[in-house]
Amino acid sequence: MGSLLRSEEMTLCQLFLQSEAAYACVSELGELGLVQFRDLNPNVNAFQRKFVNEVRRCDEMERKLRFLEKEIKKDGIPMLDTGDNPDAPVPREMIDLEATFEKLESEMKEVNANSEALKRNFLELTELKHILRKTQTFFDEAIHDPTLTDEAVGLLGEEIQRAGQALKLGFVAGVILREKIPAFERMLWRVCRGNVFLRQAEIETPLEDPITGDQVRKTVFIIFFQGDQLKSRVKKICEGFRATLYPCPETPSDRREMAIGVMTRIEDLNTVLGQTQDHRHRVLVAAAKNIKVWFIKVHKIKAIYHTLNMFNLDVTQKCLIAECWCPVTDLDRIQQALRRGNERSGSSVPSILNRMHTKEEPPTYNRTNKFTEVFQSMVDSYGVATYREINPAPYTIISFPFLFAMMFGDTGHGTIMFLFALYMVIREKALQARKIENEIWDIFFNGRYIILLMGAFSIYTGLIYNDIFSRGVNIFGSSWNPNNKTYSEHVLEGWTTIKVEPNETCFKGPYPLGLDPIWQHSENKITVTNSFKMKVSVIFGVTQMLFGVALSLLNHRYFRKPLNIFCEFIPQLIFMCSIFGYLIILIFVKWTHFTSKDSSSAPNLLIGLINMFLMTYPENDKNPSVHTFYPGQKGFQIFLVVLAVLCVPWMLLVKPLLLRHWIRHGQQRHAGTYYLLNGEVPEVVHHSDNDTEEEDEEEPFDFGETLIHQGIHTIEYCLGCISHTASYLRLWALSLAHAQLSEVLWGMVMSTVLRMDGLYGAFLLVPVFTVWAFLTLIILVVMEGLSAFLHALRLHWVEFQSKFYTGQGYKFMPFSFDNLMDYSLEEK
Amino acid sequence: MSFSELYFNVDHGYLEGLVRGFKGGILKQTDYLNLVQCETLDDLKLHLQSTDYGNFLANEPSPLAVSTIDDKLKEKLVIEFNHLRNHCLEPLATFLDFITYSYMIDNIILLITGTLHQRPITELIPKCHPLGSFEQMEAIHIASTPAELFNAVLVDTPLAPYFIDCISEQDLDEMNIEIIRNTLYKAYLEDFYKFCEELGGATADSMCEALAFEADRRAFIITINSFGTELTKEDRAKLYPRCGKLYPDGLQLLARADDYDQVRNVANCYAEYKELFENAGSNPGEKTLEDKFFEHEVQLMKNSFMMQFQFGVFYAYVKLKEQENRNIVWIAECVAQRHRAKIDSYIPIF
């Protein structure tokens, strides 16, 4: 419990590790995850550090693993994730690993090169097959289609006649990427001045590119031309557009023969390709079994060497010196881990852990479990607590869901939320193992405990507000009962709504739990709930703020700053109590001292508060709202206001003036000043050797600066008290909005159908219920839930924590393999 | 139009933000100081990993080659540029296209020169800058005269209008290729300058300055390189881009120049160029004129980032990134060849 209230006590340690044992020790510490190493060579380049070669070898291994992983993923082989966590391998094993990876990689590369060559061959053959098939149709058309022949003759006729029969049309056939066709055609036309004839046909099935493995669409083309010069030009263009040209025999019989030859070769190639694929598959399946474990091993080795790079070598080169932060309570476990590391490495000289004293601010380390973790992270995202400062997280566990529930008060919605969270909590392990990669799901899943509590508290506040999906339930029987004399059946029937006078209806004593269900039907329901919720908001708000101020007392006491208690805590407390504490008392007085009979003559609290500041107390006013609660109220209230106003200069001036006085008069009280100012005297005593230089480091006292600083704090606090109290009214406002929204949804959607008669209504109920249920879930539970969450968060971060929390620490980041694995997984 | 700043962010705000973010990833002086200490290319890779380049070399097996680094650097720039190009709206789209034209010109010239020396086209293609690649590029070697080049290849590309002036050239030899390059560049720069002027506003302010400098630099370099060649003075004068600060007086003076000193005299009339020529030289310890120009360019480009709501930042980013690539490759070459004497002649950006 102590660790949750304040962060762990940390200490700076110096580690002396024997060179041969350093690796094993760091590995053990990494498994433990309780030590944060400091970089002792921040000025040294990454590539000039001692273990840079090992890090580089790890990089190389990682690269090979990534290559393998890519190949495995390409083939869609599932990678076995057993979830086991192998120890970091000893340095010797690194060589074995390297050899294994090297072998695998070269094997893979060979297989890939082979299959690439085969595939290229295969592609060429398939292209040739397509060419033969498509060009066949071109030639066939030319023979069978008389119009085309005529046209062709017409087009080419003149030239043929001119050149005589000896001139023959040459042609080239090839395959080109489909998207290049338009530019290709245009360029052919331009370069050859229209003297070529291009036919094209698309290949329907996409072909596989042998290098990238992508599916590409291609087109077969055949170009007719005459003359050698044109031929060379056409070939150059084809080359330029990366078209592949294939020999195509001129006579149909040759073509047929070639086609048959190609088909047999394709079949042969297919079997060879199949065998290569099989081989590749076998290699990859074997690799896939181990690849996760290998990744973890390599990550660990790399992490260890990275850490070792942060160490200093001592003069004799025999041992490594490290500096680290670690929690005081875990020193024993760290010692044990070091001993284990020494044993593993077989080193005779033990590693030494030495506590050091330092002026440096230690990191903040709050031990959490899976339940408190989410609350701690909520506090941390505002600001990490200053070292050993009061941690608001334990209070947040209860106050956060409660304030949330005050805004979200509805038993029905609360139950949905509760059950959802309960499902996540119960199936926790199974859901975690499934590793759902979805950001939104992650948010909900990580917040499952907070959602569970929010749901549970909402069920409770819903019962108090008597709201279940905006309906009230009559569990104990309403205490209100129309008296038969005044409210006879006759009278009741004539009215759709009726104002029930409390004094004339039978009143059986208060309803046992929360709001009486009769309010559901009352005209003035909102007036009543508003008044109730507003007052409750102020009461809880002021209480929480007073609690925050009280926590600041604990901080002042812990850090031994009595001056802050006298000059900050006490005036702050008086200021708050004399205004808002007094208001709360009045609220309770009003609740307890006015019954339904004289409630109309009760004084108004808000006007009372305003008049208290204006100091106007009208004597003979008819209006009961400005009356006083008790005799002597005027005098007492004036006293309270004066007290509160006096607190302002007290907070503002006393501390700076006092400090200046002490600094000016008497060096003999110097130590006392420091004691009061910083509370560091008891600690300074320890490290006598550093004392002198530390004294010099202290900043000189600057009165103006201190005064301005104090002024800012005073203004912030005084204005804050007022605005923060008003800010807590959001509890009421959101609760009102939530109740009204759900009521409107019920009234507009469900109740219209429920009021229908007959079969028609019954059937309509099904779709309408679906709509209502959907809207309830999306708008009322999810959206309203988020908004209430945000407001509750704000109330904690701003209104509550500003009273005591400085949050200027930095987080303890232990060197831990677990974090490392999470991180590397996220990276992907 | 006078309120263009007001609406700038509607269309281009995202990309401007993005490019300013990219700019944050440009290597700093401290990075260079670390890089020049590298012993091997693997050290270089390790250090680049800790910069914005991240794991861009992680999947390359060692030993690394300088050309791999160069390719990867280019690839990264191209990915970023294409991302910008794919998300932009007019007139930024045209502006970004203009940036690619200069790479196109370089690619065309490279390919023609290559084919002139009987190199196979497959060997030349990988050497082309990927930013300036276009569909018909690989078929360029079918052309044997400028007219053919225009009719067959370039007529469909955006460079077609710039090429009109070169068609009259007779055949493709070394000299003519250089003339074609410079004529193309001249037409391109003038067109780009005009486009930026039409855009107006802050874009015109920053871009016209950058392009004017580019034009003047070309004029100086053409003049200096022409000494001792067959190029006549009249032909040389035709190659000067007429959108710089040298236009018109300076260009006339340059056209009459016969040696380096006369060029320097011309530069002395212009404050910003005077400084560049003053302590430039080829002796050890001195910076070459080329480096001086690069330095000045980097300065201009950095200034471009001072202004908001304008397109100059995109141009500036590409130029700065290119300079950075040159720097890294230079350092990598020095490291690879163990030639450390000149490793410090990179041009730091920030």
Short mmCIF file of N, CA, C and O in Angstrom, two decimals, chain B residues 247-322:
data_model
loop_
_atom_site.label_atom_id
_atom_site.label_comp_id
_atom_site.label_asym_id
_atom_site.label_seq_id
_atom_site.Cartn_x
_atom_site.Cartn_y
_atom_site.Cartn_z
N TYR B 247 20.90 39.83 -66.32
CA TYR B 247 20.22 40.28 -67.53
C TYR B 247 19.80 41.71 -67.37
O TYR B 247 19.26 42.07 -66.32
N PRO B 248 20.01 42.63 -68.30
CA PRO B 248 20.66 42.40 -69.60
C PRO B 248 22.14 42.78 -69.61
O PRO B 248 22.90 42.23 -70.39
N ASP B 249 22.55 43.72 -68.73
CA ASP B 249 23.91 44.27 -68.88
C ASP B 249 24.98 43.22 -68.66
O ASP B 249 25.91 43.07 -69.45
N GLY B 250 24.83 42.50 -67.58
CA GLY B 250 25.85 41.54 -67.20
C GLY B 250 26.04 40.48 -68.27
O GLY B 250 27.17 40.07 -68.56
N LEU B 251 24.95 40.07 -68.87
CA LEU B 251 25.05 39.02 -69.89
C LEU B 251 25.82 39.53 -71.09
O LEU B 251 26.61 38.81 -71.69
N GLN B 252 25.60 40.79 -71.43
CA GLN B 252 26.34 41.36 -72.57
C GLN B 252 27.82 41.39 -72.28
O GLN B 252 28.65 41.06 -73.13
N LEU B 253 28.14 41.77 -71.05
CA LEU B 253 29.55 41.80 -70.67
C LEU B 253 30.13 40.40 -70.70
O LEU B 253 31.25 40.18 -71.19
N LEU B 254 29.35 39.44 -70.19
CA LEU B 254 29.82 38.06 -70.16
C LEU B 254 30.05 37.55 -71.58
O LEU B 254 31.00 36.82 -71.84
N ALA B 255 29.17 37.96 -72.49
CA ALA B 255 29.27 37.48 -73.87
C ALA B 255 30.59 37.92 -74.49
O ALA B 255 31.13 37.26 -75.36
N ARG B 256 31.12 39.01 -73.96
CA ARG B 256 32.36 39.52 -74.55
C ARG B 256 33.61 39.00 -73.82
O ARG B 256 34.72 39.26 -74.24
N ALA B 257 33.39 38.28 -72.74
CA ALA B 257 34.52 37.87 -71.90
C ALA B 257 35.40 36.86 -72.62
O ALA B 257 34.92 36.01 -73.35
N ASP B 258 36.73 36.99 -72.39
CA ASP B 258 37.67 36.09 -73.04
C ASP B 258 38.39 35.18 -72.06
O ASP B 258 38.92 34.14 -72.45
N ASP B 259 38.49 35.59 -70.81
CA ASP B 259 39.16 34.72 -69.85
C ASP B 259 38.51 34.88 -68.47
O ASP B 259 37.61 35.68 -68.27
N TYR B 260 39.02 34.10 -67.53
CA TYR B 260 38.44 34.03 -66.20
C TYR B 260 38.42 35.38 -65.50
O TYR B 260 37.44 35.73 -64.85
N ASP B 261 39.48 36.16 -65.71
CA ASP B 261 39.54 37.45 -65.02
C ASP B 261 38.45 38.39 -65.47
O ASP B 261 37.91 39.17 -64.68
N GLN B 262 38.15 38.30 -66.77
CA GLN B 262 37.07 39.17 -67.25
C GLN B 262 35.73 38.77 -66.65
O GLN B 262 34.90 39.61 -66.34
N VAL B 263 35.55 37.45 -66.49
CA VAL B 263 34.33 36.99 -65.84
C VAL B 263 34.27 37.52 -64.42
O VAL B 263 33.25 38.00 -63.95
N ARG B 264 35.41 37.48 -63.76
CA ARG B 264 35.44 37.98 -62.39
C ARG B 264 35.11 39.47 -62.35
O ARG B 264 34.42 39.95 -61.44
N ASN B 265 35.59 40.18 -63.34
CA ASN B 265 35.28 41.61 -63.39
C ASN B 265 33.78 41.84 -63.52
O ASN B 265 33.22 42.76 -62.94
N VAL B 266 33.16 41.00 -64.34
CA VAL B 266 31.70 41.13 -64.48
C VAL B 266 31.05 40.89 -63.14
O VAL B 266 30.17 41.64 -62.70
N ALA B 267 31.49 39.83 -62.45
CA ALA B 267 30.89 39.49 -61.17
C ALA B 267 31.08 40.60 -60.16
O ALA B 267 30.24 40.81 -59.28
N ASN B 268 32.18 41.32 -60.29
CA ASN B 268 32.46 42.38 -59.32
C ASN B 268 31.42 43.48 -59.34
O ASN B 268 31.31 44.25 -58.39
N CYS B 269 30.69 43.58 -60.43
CA CYS B 269 29.65 44.60 -60.50
C CYS B 269 28.43 44.23 -59.68
O CYS B 269 27.55 45.05 -59.46
N TYR B 270 28.38 42.98 -59.26
CA TYR B 270 27.19 42.54 -58.51
C TYR B 270 27.63 42.08 -57.13
O TYR B 270 28.49 41.21 -56.99
N ALA B 271 27.03 42.71 -56.13
CA ALA B 271 27.52 42.52 -54.76
C ALA B 271 27.54 41.05 -54.36
O ALA B 271 28.53 40.53 -53.86
N GLU B 272 26.41 40.34 -54.63
CA GLU B 272 26.35 38.97 -54.12
C GLU B 272 27.30 38.03 -54.84
O GLU B 272 27.80 37.08 -54.25
N TYR B 273 27.58 38.31 -56.13
CA TYR B 273 28.48 37.42 -56.86
C TYR B 273 29.94 37.77 -56.64
O TYR B 273 30.81 36.92 -56.71
N LYS B 274 30.15 39.05 -56.35
CA LYS B 274 31.52 39.49 -56.09
C LYS B 274 32.12 38.66 -54.96
O LYS B 274 33.24 38.15 -55.04
N GLU B 275 31.31 38.52 -53.95
CA GLU B 275 31.76 37.80 -52.76
C GLU B 275 32.12 36.35 -53.11
O GLU B 275 33.10 35.80 -52.60
N LEU B 276 31.31 35.74 -53.98
CA LEU B 276 31.53 34.34 -54.31
C LEU B 276 32.84 34.16 -55.06
O LEU B 276 33.57 33.19 -54.86
N PHE B 277 33.15 35.13 -55.95
CA PHE B 277 34.36 34.99 -56.76
C PHE B 277 35.60 35.34 -55.96
O PHE B 277 36.70 34.94 -56.31
N GLU B 278 35.40 36.13 -54.89
CA GLU B 278 36.55 36.72 -54.23
C GLU B 278 37.53 35.69 -53.68
O GLU B 278 38.70 35.71 -53.99
N ASN B 279 36.99 34.77 -52.87
CA ASN B 279 37.97 33.83 -52.31
C ASN B 279 37.75 32.41 -52.82
O ASN B 279 37.85 31.44 -52.09
N ALA B 280 37.41 32.32 -54.08
CA ALA B 280 37.28 31.00 -54.66
C ALA B 280 38.55 30.67 -55.41
O ALA B 280 39.19 31.55 -55.97
N GLY B 281 38.92 29.44 -55.42
CA GLY B 281 40.12 29.06 -56.14
C GLY B 281 40.28 27.56 -56.09
O GLY B 281 39.54 26.88 -55.39
N SER B 282 41.20 27.05 -56.85
CA SER B 282 41.35 25.60 -56.89
C SER B 282 42.51 25.14 -56.02
O SER B 282 42.80 23.95 -55.95
N ASN B 283 43.20 26.08 -55.37
CA ASN B 283 44.31 25.67 -54.50
C ASN B 283 43.76 24.95 -53.28
O ASN B 283 42.62 25.16 -52.89
N PRO B 284 44.58 24.09 -52.67
CA PRO B 284 44.11 23.43 -51.45
C PRO B 284 43.83 24.47 -50.36
O PRO B 284 44.54 25.47 -50.25
N GLY B 285 42.76 24.23 -49.60
CA GLY B 285 42.40 25.20 -48.56
C GLY B 285 41.40 26.20 -49.06
O GLY B 285 40.69 26.83 -48.28
N GLU B 286 41.34 26.35 -50.38
CA GLU B 286 40.34 27.27 -50.91
C GLU B 286 39.15 26.47 -51.43
O GLU B 286 39.30 25.33 -51.85
N LYS B 287 38.04 27.11 -51.42
CA LYS B 287 36.87 26.42 -51.94
C LYS B 287 36.74 26.70 -53.41
O LYS B 287 37.04 27.80 -53.87
N THR B 288 36.28 25.72 -54.15
CA THR B 288 36.10 25.94 -55.58
C THR B 288 34.89 26.83 -55.81
O THR B 288 34.02 26.96 -54.94
N LEU B 289 34.85 27.43 -56.97
CA LEU B 289 33.75 28.32 -57.30
C LEU B 289 32.42 27.56 -57.23
O LEU B 289 31.41 28.07 -56.74
N GLU B 290 32.50 26.30 -57.67
CA GLU B 290 31.29 25.48 -57.67
C GLU B 290 30.73 25.34 -56.25
O GLU B 290 29.54 25.55 -56.01
N ASP B 291 31.63 25.03 -55.33
CA ASP B 291 31.20 24.89 -53.94
C ASP B 291 30.64 26.20 -53.40
O ASP B 291 29.68 26.22 -52.65
N LYS B 292 31.28 27.30 -53.83
CA LYS B 292 30.80 28.60 -53.38
C LYS B 292 29.36 28.82 -53.86
O LYS B 292 28.52 29.33 -53.13
N PHE B 293 29.14 28.44 -55.11
CA PHE B 293 27.78 28.58 -55.63
C PHE B 293 26.82 27.71 -54.84
O PHE B 293 25.71 28.14 -54.50
N PHE B 294 27.23 26.48 -54.56
CA PHE B 294 26.36 25.58 -53.79
C PHE B 294 26.04 26.17 -52.43
O PHE B 294 24.90 26.14 -51.96
N GLU B 295 27.07 26.75 -51.80
CA GLU B 295 26.86 27.34 -50.49
C GLU B 295 25.83 28.46 -50.55
O GLU B 295 24.94 28.55 -49.71
N HIS B 296 26.00 29.28 -51.58
CA HIS B 296 25.07 30.39 -51.73
C HIS B 296 23.65 29.85 -51.96
O HIS B 296 22.68 30.37 -51.42
N GLU B 297 23.56 28.81 -52.76
CA GLU B 297 22.25 28.21 -53.03
C GLU B 297 21.62 27.73 -51.73
O GLU B 297 20.45 27.99 -51.45
N VAL B 298 22.40 27.01 -50.92
CA VAL B 298 21.89 26.50 -49.65
C VAL B 298 21.36 27.65 -48.80
O VAL B 298 20.29 27.57 -48.22
N GLN B 299 22.12 28.77 -48.80
CA GLN B 299 21.69 29.91 -48.02
C GLN B 299 20.33 30.43 -48.52
O GLN B 299 19.42 30.69 -47.75
N LEU B 300 20.23 30.53 -49.84
CA LEU B 300 18.98 31.01 -50.43
C LEU B 300 17.82 30.10 -50.06
O LEU B 300 16.72 30.55 -49.71
N MET B 301 18.08 28.81 -50.15
CA MET B 301 17.02 27.84 -49.89
C MET B 301 16.58 27.89 -48.43
O MET B 301 15.42 27.77 -48.11
N LYS B 302 17.57 28.10 -47.55
CA LYS B 302 17.21 28.20 -46.13
C LYS B 302 16.34 29.42 -45.90
O LYS B 302 15.39 29.38 -45.13
N ASN B 303 16.70 30.51 -46.61
CA ASN B 303 15.89 31.72 -46.45
C ASN B 303 14.46 31.48 -46.89
O ASN B 303 13.53 32.07 -46.36
N SER B 304 14.33 30.62 -47.88
CA SER B 304 13.00 30.37 -48.42
C SER B 304 12.07 29.82 -47.34
O SER B 304 10.87 30.06 -47.38
N PHE B 305 12.64 29.11 -46.38
CA PHE B 305 11.81 28.55 -45.31
C PHE B 305 11.34 29.62 -44.33
O PHE B 305 10.52 29.36 -43.47
N MET B 306 11.91 30.81 -44.44
CA MET B 306 11.50 31.88 -43.52
C MET B 306 10.12 32.42 -43.88
O MET B 306 9.47 33.05 -43.07
N MET B 307 9.75 32.24 -45.13
CA MET B 307 8.47 32.79 -45.56
C MET B 307 7.40 31.72 -45.55
O MET B 307 7.67 30.57 -45.89
N GLN B 308 6.21 32.14 -45.19
CA GLN B 308 5.12 31.17 -45.16
C GLN B 308 4.18 31.39 -46.32
O GLN B 308 4.28 32.38 -47.05
N PHE B 309 3.29 30.46 -46.53
CA PHE B 309 2.25 30.55 -47.56
C PHE B 309 2.86 30.74 -48.94
O PHE B 309 2.47 31.61 -49.71
N GLN B 310 3.84 29.96 -49.29
CA GLN B 310 4.42 30.06 -50.62
C GLN B 310 5.00 28.71 -51.00
O GLN B 310 5.25 27.86 -50.16
N PHE B 311 5.21 28.55 -52.31
CA PHE B 311 5.65 27.25 -52.82
C PHE B 311 7.17 27.08 -52.76
O PHE B 311 7.67 25.98 -53.01
N GLY B 312 7.87 28.19 -52.50
CA GLY B 312 9.34 28.11 -52.52
C GLY B 312 9.88 27.02 -51.62
O GLY B 312 10.91 26.43 -51.92
N VAL B 313 9.14 26.70 -50.55
CA VAL B 313 9.65 25.70 -49.62
C VAL B 313 9.78 24.33 -50.29
O VAL B 313 10.69 23.57 -49.97
N PHE B 314 8.89 24.03 -51.22
CA PHE B 314 8.96 22.72 -51.87
C PHE B 314 10.22 22.63 -52.72
O PHE B 314 10.96 21.64 -52.66
N TYR B 315 10.45 23.69 -53.48
CA TYR B 315 11.66 23.75 -54.30
C TYR B 315 12.88 23.68 -53.40
O TYR B 315 13.81 22.91 -53.62
N ALA B 316 12.82 24.48 -52.33
CA ALA B 316 13.96 24.55 -51.42
C ALA B 316 14.21 23.19 -50.79
O ALA B 316 15.36 22.76 -50.68
N TYR B 317 13.16 22.50 -50.43
CA TYR B 317 13.36 21.20 -49.79
C TYR B 317 14.05 20.24 -50.73
O TYR B 317 15.01 19.56 -50.35
N VAL B 318 13.59 20.20 -51.99
CA VAL B 318 14.21 19.27 -52.94
C VAL B 318 15.68 19.62 -53.14
O VAL B 318 16.55 18.75 -53.15
N LYS B 319 15.96 20.92 -53.25
CA LYS B 319 17.35 21.34 -53.47
C LYS B 319 18.22 21.01 -52.26
O LYS B 319 19.35 20.53 -52.39
N LEU B 320 17.69 21.30 -51.07
CA LEU B 320 18.48 21.04 -49.86
C LEU B 320 18.74 19.55 -49.70
O LEU B 320 19.83 19.12 -49.34
N LYS B 321 17.70 18.78 -49.98
CA LYS B 321 17.83 17.34 -49.84
C LYS B 321 18.86 16.82 -50.84
O LYS B 321 19.65 15.92 -50.52
N GLU B 322 18.86 17.42 -52.01
CA GLU B 322 19.82 17.00 -53.01
C GLU B 322 21.24 17.32 -52.55
O GLU B 322 22.15 16.52 -52.70
#
